[in-house]
Amino acid sequence: MVSEITVTREGAATLAFVEGLHGALEELAQSVPHIAEDDLSLFSLAVIEIATNIAVHAPRGGDEVSLSVELSAGDELRAVLRDSAPPVHLDLTAATMADALAESGRGLAIAAAVCDELSVERRRGNLWRLVRRVGPRSV
């Protein structure tokens, strides 16, 4: 069993916060040299897509939406994103890629495609869980 590495960040759900997550993901990647770069890149893509959706779709005005992110690596890559936004009502199994000419609408479909597990629970906000198993994959 590989030892577990965890990196956390907390802040307001803004695009500036999301931009800062790149540093947290790089910190995680440097701590786990046993994980292939492809796995780390695809996991990072999924985390950034979900965090961006939270920042872009967070309600404006009134109370600021907070976002905490916990990134973990060991035998698999995991992310838990907690936001204080109103509960989302999405069917993640129905996430599909947007039309090729659309300017948005791909985030959930990308995250679902590159993660082995993607879920959201409504708990005083939203609790997103992402898992990417690492190692050889059968194609």
Short mmCIF file of N, CA and C in Angstrom, two decimals, residues 9 18-19 22 30 42 45 47 50 53-54 58 73 82 84 107 114 119 121 124 129 133:
data_model
loop_
_atom_site.label_atom_id
_atom_site.label_comp_id
_atom_site.label_asym_id
_atom_site.label_seq_id
_atom_site.Cartn_x
_atom_site.Cartn_y
_atom_site.Cartn_z
N ARG A 9 -7.22 23.16 -0.14
CA ARG A 9 -7.35 24.59 -0.39
C ARG A 9 -8.78 24.99 -0.04
N VAL A 18 -10.02 29.02 -8.58
CA VAL A 18 -9.82 27.88 -9.46
C VAL A 18 -8.43 27.93 -10.08
N GLU A 19 -8.00 29.10 -10.49
CA GLU A 19 -6.65 29.25 -11.06
C GLU A 19 -5.59 28.81 -10.05
N HIS A 22 -4.41 25.02 -9.70
CA HIS A 22 -3.35 24.44 -10.52
C HIS A 22 -2.10 24.20 -9.67
N GLN A 30 3.84 16.38 -7.56
CA GLN A 30 5.24 16.26 -7.16
C GLN A 30 5.43 15.30 -6.00
N LEU A 42 -5.20 13.91 -16.50
CA LEU A 42 -6.64 13.72 -16.68
C LEU A 42 -7.40 14.00 -15.39
N LEU A 45 -7.54 17.75 -14.98
CA LEU A 45 -8.55 18.29 -15.89
C LEU A 45 -9.94 18.18 -15.27
N VAL A 47 -10.81 17.86 -12.06
CA VAL A 47 -10.93 18.73 -10.89
C VAL A 47 -11.16 20.17 -11.32
N ILE A 50 -14.77 20.70 -12.74
CA ILE A 50 -15.82 20.77 -11.72
C ILE A 50 -15.70 22.07 -10.93
N ASN A 53 -17.00 24.93 -12.96
CA ASN A 53 -18.48 24.94 -12.98
C ASN A 53 -19.03 25.54 -11.70
N ILE A 54 -18.45 25.19 -10.57
CA ILE A 54 -18.92 25.74 -9.29
C ILE A 54 -18.73 27.26 -9.30
N ALA A 58 -22.02 29.64 -9.52
CA ALA A 58 -22.36 30.07 -8.15
C ALA A 58 -23.19 31.34 -8.24
N ALA A 73 -3.90 11.41 -2.96
CA ALA A 73 -3.29 10.43 -3.85
C ALA A 73 -2.64 9.35 -3.01
N ARG A 82 -16.29 20.73 -1.74
CA ARG A 82 -17.48 21.11 -0.98
C ARG A 82 -17.77 22.57 -1.26
N SER A 84 -20.81 25.88 -0.86
CA SER A 84 -21.96 26.33 -0.08
C SER A 84 -23.07 26.87 -0.97
N GLY A 107 -17.86 20.55 -19.34
CA GLY A 107 -17.18 20.24 -18.09
C GLY A 107 -17.59 18.95 -17.43
N VAL A 114 -13.22 11.03 -17.74
CA VAL A 114 -11.86 10.74 -17.29
C VAL A 114 -11.79 10.22 -15.86
N SER A 119 -19.50 11.82 -8.43
CA SER A 119 -20.80 11.91 -7.78
C SER A 119 -20.96 13.27 -7.13
N GLU A 121 -23.45 14.99 -3.92
CA GLU A 121 -24.47 14.85 -2.88
C GLU A 121 -24.87 16.25 -2.44
N ARG A 124 -26.08 20.66 2.72
CA ARG A 124 -25.81 22.06 3.04
C ARG A 124 -24.87 22.66 2.01
N ARG A 129 -17.48 14.31 -5.42
CA ARG A 129 -16.42 13.31 -5.24
C ARG A 129 -15.96 12.83 -6.61
N ARG A 133 -8.76 5.88 -10.77
CA ARG A 133 -7.86 4.78 -10.43
C ARG A 133 -6.61 4.90 -11.29
#
